[in-house]
Short mmCIF file of C-alpha atoms in Angstrom, two decimals:
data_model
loop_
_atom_site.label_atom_id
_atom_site.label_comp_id
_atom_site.label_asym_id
_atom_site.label_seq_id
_atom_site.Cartn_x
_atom_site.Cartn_y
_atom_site.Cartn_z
CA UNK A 235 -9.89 24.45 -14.77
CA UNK A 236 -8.17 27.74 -14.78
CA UNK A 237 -10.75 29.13 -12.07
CA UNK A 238 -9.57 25.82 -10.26
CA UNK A 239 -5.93 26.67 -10.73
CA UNK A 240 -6.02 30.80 -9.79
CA UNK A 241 -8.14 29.60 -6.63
CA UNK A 242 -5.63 26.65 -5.43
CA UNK A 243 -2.75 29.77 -5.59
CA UNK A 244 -5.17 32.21 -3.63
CA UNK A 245 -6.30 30.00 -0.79
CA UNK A 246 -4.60 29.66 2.53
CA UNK A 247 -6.22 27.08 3.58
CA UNK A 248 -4.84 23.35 3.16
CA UNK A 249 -8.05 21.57 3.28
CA UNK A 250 -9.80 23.54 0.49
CA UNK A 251 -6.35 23.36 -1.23
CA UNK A 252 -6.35 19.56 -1.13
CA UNK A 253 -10.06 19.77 -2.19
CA UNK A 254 -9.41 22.05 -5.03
CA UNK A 255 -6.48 19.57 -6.36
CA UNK A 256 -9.50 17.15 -5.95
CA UNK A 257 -11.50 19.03 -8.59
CA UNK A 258 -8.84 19.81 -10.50
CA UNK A 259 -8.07 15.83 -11.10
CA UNK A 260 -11.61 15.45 -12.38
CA UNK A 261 -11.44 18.18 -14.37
CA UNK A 262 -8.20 17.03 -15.77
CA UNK A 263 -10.44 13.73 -16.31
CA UNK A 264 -12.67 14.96 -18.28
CA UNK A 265 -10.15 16.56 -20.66
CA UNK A 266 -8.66 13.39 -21.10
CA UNK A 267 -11.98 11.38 -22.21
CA UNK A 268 -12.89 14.26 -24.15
CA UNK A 269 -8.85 13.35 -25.71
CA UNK A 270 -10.45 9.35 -25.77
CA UNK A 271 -7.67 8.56 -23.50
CA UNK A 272 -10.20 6.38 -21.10
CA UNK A 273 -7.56 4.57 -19.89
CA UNK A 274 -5.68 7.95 -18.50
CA UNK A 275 -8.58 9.42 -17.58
CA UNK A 276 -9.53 6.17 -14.99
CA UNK A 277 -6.13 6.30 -13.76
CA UNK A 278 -6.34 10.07 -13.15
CA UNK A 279 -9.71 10.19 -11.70
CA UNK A 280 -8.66 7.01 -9.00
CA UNK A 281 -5.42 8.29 -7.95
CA UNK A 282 -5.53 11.76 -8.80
CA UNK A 283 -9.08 13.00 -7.35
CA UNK A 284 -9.25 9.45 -4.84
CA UNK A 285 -6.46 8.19 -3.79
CA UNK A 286 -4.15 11.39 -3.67
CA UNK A 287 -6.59 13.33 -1.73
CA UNK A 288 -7.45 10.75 0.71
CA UNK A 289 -3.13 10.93 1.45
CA UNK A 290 -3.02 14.34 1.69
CA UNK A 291 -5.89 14.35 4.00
CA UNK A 292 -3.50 12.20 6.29
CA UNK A 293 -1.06 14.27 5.90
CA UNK A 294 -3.30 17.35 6.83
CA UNK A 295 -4.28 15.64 9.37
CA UNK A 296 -0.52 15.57 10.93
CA UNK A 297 0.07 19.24 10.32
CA UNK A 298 -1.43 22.13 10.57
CA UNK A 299 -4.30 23.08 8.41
CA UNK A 300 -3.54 26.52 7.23
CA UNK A 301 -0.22 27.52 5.16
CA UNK A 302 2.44 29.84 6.32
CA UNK A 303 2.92 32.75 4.66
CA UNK A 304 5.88 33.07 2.35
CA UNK A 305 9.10 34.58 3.60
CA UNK A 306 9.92 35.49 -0.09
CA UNK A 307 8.52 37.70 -2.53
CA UNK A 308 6.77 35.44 -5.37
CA UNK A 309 8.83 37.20 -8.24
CA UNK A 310 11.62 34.89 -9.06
CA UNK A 311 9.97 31.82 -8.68
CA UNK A 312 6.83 33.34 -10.90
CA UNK A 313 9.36 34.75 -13.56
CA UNK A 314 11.21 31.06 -13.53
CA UNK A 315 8.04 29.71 -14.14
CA UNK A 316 6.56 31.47 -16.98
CA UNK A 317 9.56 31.94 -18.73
CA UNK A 318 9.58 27.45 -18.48
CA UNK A 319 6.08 27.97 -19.72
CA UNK A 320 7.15 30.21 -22.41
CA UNK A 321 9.52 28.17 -23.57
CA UNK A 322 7.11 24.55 -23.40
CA UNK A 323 4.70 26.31 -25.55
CA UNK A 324 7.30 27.46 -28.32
CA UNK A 325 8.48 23.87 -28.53
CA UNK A 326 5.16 22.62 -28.49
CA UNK A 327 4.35 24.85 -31.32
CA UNK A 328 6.94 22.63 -33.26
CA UNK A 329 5.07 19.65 -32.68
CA UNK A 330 3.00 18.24 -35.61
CA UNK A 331 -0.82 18.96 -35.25
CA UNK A 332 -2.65 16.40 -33.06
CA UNK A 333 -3.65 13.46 -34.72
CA UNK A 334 -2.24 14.50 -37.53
CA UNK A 335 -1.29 10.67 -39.18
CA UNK A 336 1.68 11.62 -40.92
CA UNK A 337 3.78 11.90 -37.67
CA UNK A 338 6.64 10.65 -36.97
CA UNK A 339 5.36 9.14 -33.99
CA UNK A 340 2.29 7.34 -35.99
CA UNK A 341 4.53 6.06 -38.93
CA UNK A 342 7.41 4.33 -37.02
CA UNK A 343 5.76 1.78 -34.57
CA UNK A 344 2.21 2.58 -34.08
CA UNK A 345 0.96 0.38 -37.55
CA UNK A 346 2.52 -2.69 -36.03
CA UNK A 347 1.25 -1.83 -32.36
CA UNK A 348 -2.40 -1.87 -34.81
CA UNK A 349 -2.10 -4.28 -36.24
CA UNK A 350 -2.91 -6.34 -32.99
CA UNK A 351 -0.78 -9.58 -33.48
CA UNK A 352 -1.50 -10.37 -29.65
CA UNK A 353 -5.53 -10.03 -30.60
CA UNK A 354 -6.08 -8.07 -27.75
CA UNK A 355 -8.85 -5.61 -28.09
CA UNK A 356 -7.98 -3.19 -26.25
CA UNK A 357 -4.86 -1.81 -28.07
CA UNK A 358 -3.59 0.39 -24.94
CA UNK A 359 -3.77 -2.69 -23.01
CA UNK A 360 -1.67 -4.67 -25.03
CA UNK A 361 0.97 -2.07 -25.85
CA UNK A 362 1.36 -1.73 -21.69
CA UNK A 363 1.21 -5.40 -20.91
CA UNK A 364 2.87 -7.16 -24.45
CA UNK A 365 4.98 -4.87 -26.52
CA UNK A 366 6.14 -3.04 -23.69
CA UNK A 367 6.42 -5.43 -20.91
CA UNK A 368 9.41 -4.45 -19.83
CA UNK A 369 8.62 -0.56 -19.19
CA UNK A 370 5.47 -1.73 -17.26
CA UNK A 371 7.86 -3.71 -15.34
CA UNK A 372 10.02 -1.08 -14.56
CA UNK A 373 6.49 0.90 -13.50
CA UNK A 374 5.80 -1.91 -11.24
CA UNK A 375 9.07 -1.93 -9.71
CA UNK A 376 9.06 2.16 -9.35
CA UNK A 377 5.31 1.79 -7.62
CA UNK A 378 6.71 -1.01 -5.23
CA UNK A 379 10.22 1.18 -4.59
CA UNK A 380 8.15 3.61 -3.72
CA UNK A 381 6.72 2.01 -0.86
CA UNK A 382 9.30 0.25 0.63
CA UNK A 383 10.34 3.52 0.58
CA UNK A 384 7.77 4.89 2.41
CA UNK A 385 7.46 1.71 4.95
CA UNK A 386 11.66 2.39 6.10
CA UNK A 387 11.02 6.11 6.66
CA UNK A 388 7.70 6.40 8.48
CA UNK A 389 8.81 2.80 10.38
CA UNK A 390 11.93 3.83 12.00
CA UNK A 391 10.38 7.12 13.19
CA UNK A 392 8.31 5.33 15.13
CA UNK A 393 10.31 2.85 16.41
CA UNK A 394 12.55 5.74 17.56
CA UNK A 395 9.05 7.36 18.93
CA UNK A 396 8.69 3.85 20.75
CA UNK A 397 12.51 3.99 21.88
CA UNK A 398 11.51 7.33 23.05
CA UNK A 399 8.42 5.72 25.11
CA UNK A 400 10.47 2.73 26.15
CA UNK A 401 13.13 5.20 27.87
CA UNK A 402 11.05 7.43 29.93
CA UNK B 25 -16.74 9.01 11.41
CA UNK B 26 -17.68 5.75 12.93
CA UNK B 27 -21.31 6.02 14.63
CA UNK B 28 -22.41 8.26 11.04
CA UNK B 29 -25.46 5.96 10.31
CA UNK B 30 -25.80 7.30 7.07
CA UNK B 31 -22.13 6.40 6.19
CA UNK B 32 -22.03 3.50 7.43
CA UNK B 33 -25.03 2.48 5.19
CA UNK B 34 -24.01 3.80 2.58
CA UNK B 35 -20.75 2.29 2.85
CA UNK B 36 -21.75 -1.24 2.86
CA UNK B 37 -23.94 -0.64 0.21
CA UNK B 38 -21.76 0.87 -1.95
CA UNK B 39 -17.76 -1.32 -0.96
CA UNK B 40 -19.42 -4.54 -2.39
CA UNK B 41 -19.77 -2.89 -5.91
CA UNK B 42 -16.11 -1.12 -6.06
CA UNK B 43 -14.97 -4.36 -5.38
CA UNK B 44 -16.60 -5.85 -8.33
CA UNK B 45 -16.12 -2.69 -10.28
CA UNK B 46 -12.29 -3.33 -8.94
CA UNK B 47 -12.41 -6.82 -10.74
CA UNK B 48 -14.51 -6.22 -13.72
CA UNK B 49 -11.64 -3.35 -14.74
CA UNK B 50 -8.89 -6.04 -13.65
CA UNK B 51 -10.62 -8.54 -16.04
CA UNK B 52 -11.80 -6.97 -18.67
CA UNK B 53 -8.76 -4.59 -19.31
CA UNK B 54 -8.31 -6.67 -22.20
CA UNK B 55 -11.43 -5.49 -23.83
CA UNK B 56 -12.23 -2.23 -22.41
CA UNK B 57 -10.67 0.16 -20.93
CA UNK B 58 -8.47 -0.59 -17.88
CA UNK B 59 -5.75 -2.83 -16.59
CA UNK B 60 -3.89 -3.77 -13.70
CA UNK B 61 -2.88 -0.42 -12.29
CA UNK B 62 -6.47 0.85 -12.40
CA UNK B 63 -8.05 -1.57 -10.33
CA UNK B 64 -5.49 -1.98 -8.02
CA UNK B 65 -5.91 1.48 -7.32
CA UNK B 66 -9.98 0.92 -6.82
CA UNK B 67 -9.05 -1.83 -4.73
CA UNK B 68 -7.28 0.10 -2.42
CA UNK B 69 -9.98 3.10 -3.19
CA UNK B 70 -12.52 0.76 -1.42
CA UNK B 71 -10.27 -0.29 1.14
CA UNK B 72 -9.59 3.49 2.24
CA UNK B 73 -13.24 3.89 2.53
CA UNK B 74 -13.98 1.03 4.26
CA UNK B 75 -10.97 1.98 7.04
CA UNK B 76 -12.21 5.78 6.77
CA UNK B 77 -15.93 4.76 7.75
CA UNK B 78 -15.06 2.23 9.80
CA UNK B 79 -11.79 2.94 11.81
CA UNK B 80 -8.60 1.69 10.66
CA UNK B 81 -7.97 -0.93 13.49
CA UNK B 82 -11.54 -2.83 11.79
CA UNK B 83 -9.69 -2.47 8.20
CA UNK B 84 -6.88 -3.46 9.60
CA UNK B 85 -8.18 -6.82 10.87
CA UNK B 86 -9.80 -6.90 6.83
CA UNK B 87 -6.59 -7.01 5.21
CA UNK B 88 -3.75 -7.26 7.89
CA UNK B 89 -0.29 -5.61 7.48
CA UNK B 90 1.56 -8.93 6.82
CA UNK B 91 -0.75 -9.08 3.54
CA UNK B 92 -0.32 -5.96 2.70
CA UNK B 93 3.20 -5.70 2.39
CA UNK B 94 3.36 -9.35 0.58
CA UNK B 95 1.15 -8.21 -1.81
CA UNK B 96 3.63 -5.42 -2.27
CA UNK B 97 6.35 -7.30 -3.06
CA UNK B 98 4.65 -10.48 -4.11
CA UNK B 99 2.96 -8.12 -7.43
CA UNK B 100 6.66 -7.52 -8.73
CA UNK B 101 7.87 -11.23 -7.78
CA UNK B 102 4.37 -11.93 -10.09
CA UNK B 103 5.12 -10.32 -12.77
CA UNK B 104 9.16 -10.92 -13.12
CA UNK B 105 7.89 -14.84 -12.71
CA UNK B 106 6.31 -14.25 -15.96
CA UNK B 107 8.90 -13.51 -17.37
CA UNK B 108 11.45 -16.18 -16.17
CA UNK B 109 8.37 -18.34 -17.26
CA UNK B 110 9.62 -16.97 -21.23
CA UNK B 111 12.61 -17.79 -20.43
CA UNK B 112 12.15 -21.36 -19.08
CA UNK B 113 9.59 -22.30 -21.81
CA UNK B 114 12.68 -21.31 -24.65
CA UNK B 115 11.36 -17.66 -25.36
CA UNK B 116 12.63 -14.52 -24.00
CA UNK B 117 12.60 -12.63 -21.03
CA UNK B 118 8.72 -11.29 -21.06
CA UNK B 119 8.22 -13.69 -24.27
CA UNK B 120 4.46 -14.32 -23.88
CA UNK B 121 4.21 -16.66 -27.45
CA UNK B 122 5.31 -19.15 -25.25
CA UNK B 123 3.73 -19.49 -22.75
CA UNK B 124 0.80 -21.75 -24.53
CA UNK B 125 0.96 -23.53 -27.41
CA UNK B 126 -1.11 -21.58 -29.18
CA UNK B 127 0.62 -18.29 -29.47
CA UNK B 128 -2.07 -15.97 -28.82
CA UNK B 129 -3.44 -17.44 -25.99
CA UNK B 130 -0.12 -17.46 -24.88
CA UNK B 131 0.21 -13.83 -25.41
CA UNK B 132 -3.33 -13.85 -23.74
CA UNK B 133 -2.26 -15.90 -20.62
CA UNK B 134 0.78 -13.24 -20.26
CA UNK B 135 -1.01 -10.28 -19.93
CA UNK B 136 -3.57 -11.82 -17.97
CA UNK B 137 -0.64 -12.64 -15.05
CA UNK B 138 1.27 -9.09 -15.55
CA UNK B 139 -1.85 -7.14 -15.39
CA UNK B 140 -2.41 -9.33 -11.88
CA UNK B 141 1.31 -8.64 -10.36
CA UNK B 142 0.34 -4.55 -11.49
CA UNK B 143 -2.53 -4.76 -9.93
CA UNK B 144 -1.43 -6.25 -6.63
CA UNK B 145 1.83 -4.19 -6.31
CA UNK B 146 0.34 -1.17 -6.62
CA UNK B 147 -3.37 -1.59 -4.13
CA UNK B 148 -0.31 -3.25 -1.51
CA UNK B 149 1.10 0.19 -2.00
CA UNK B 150 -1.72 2.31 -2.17
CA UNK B 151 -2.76 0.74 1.04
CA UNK B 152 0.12 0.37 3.15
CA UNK B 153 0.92 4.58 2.69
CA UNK B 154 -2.40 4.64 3.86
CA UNK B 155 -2.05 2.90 6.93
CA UNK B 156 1.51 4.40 7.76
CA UNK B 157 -0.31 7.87 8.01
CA UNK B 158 -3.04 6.73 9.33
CA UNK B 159 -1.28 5.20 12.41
CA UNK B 160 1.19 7.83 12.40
CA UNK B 161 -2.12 9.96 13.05
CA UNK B 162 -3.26 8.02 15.71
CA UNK B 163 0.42 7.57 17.57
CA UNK B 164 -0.21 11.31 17.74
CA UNK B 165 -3.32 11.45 19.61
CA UNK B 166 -2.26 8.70 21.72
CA UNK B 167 -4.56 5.83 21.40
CA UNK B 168 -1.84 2.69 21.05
CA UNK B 169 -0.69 2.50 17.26
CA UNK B 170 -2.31 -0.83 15.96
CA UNK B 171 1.25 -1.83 14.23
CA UNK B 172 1.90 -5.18 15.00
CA UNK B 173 5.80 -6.31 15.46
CA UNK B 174 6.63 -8.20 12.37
#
């Protein structure tokens, strides 16, 4: 994964790029059934290495294919970032170990999610769908935001395009 | 791609099965893992494939754009209708113990419908960004852009 990552900053090239973020979804799949997160690792590997590429393939496909160079040196930006990543992995190092059951977050509503009044096997499902309905709602509401979104901008650029047409 | 023989092959070989594949993770999200989000998204996975082998005008005539953007918003009306259901049946909003008289199947019968609104929402999506820049692509080289006045 880190080969992936050192690669994706080297190359100047947007379609190995958008391959390389291909790989780097699987990879990140992997890590998260070796974590037994299936359900995470599905939705990574279909949107993540699928869906997402196919997109940016589009999009590749209505720009050029190799990236400018920057007009800036890297440093800030670089400095910004590590000093973020600094920072993220002193917090996390105040986290309690993983799976560690005496966390806060497994004594205060995980036992009840468990105990699986809805009888739904799959315990991630029903936490999504039943005990927190309304988040997944809110999901669903982001995901279709999204693209009406996406329908008004691209649509009235080409109806202008078509005005455009129309005129001459 | 379209006159790849190989492709094309493979590609109705294969669509069939991520359908299925598509419905099996709908389905069986309550057992294993899986849900409405993730097959939506396979739905629309096959979808792209089937409109990347095959030319997006033939997908296009699969699953039109009036669908498409119904199922966008029709996933959300879905899914908030389950929960107006609660409310009707005396519960509350997103109450799924009511929604049978036995309250598990109720609870059962809830998820089932909320996983389908997810799972429509987000393939309408998935699909119809698709398309945009797809025809966006082909307004661009010049070959007539397929959208139909709606």
């Amino acid at each position: 994964m880190a080969l992936t990552v050192l690669m994706l900053m080297r190359v100047r090239n947007l379609f190995a790029v958008i391959v390389l973020f291909g790989i780097y979804s699987f990879l990140m799949a992997t890590v998260l059934v070796a974590l037994d997160a299936v359900d995470v690792a599905m939705t990574e590997a279909a949107v993540g290495a699928g869906v997402s590429t196919v997109l940016l393939l589009g999009a590749l496909h209505l720009c050029k294919s190799r990236e400018a160079k920057p007009a800036h040196r890297p440093w800030l930006p670089l400095a910004v970032a590590l000093s973020t990543g600094l920072v993220l992995v002193y917090g996390a190092m105040g986290l309690p170990d993983f799976a560690d059951p005496l966390s806060p977050i497994h004594a205060h509503v995980v036992p009840r999610y468990l105990q699986n009044e809805v009888q739904v096997p799959n315990v991630v499902t029903a936490v999504l769908a039943s005990f927190r309905g309304y988040d997944t709602l809110g999901e669903t509401t982001v995901v279709f935001t999204a693209g009406a979104g996406i329908i008004a901008l691209l649509r009235r650029r080409k109806k202008v395009e078509n005005d455009r047409k129309d005129r001459v | 791609m379209k006159n790849d023989l190989v492709l094309r092959v493979v590609g109705k070989l294969l669509i069939p099965f991520i359908l299925l594949f598509a419905l099996y993770v709908q389905f069986h999200g309550d057992f294993g893992p899986g849900g409405g989000f993730q097959a939506g998204v396979i739905l629309a996975a096959a979808m792209v494939f089937y409109a990347l082998i095959f030319g997006v005008d033939t997908a296009r005539r699969v699953m039109p754009d009036w669908l498409v953007e119904t199922m966008l918003a029709a996933g959300v009306l879905i899914y908030a209708g389950v929960g107006l259901a609660g409310l009707l049946l005396g519960g509350n909003y997103l109450d799924y113990f009511v929604l049978d008289a036995d309250p598990v199947h109720g609870q059962h019968r809830g998820i089932f419908w909320v996983e389908v609104g997810v799972a429509t929402t987000v393939s309408g999506v998935m699909l119809k960004i698709f398309y945009l820049f797809a025809s966006r692509g082909d307004a661009d080289a010049g070959d007539g852009d397929g959208r139909r006045e709606d």
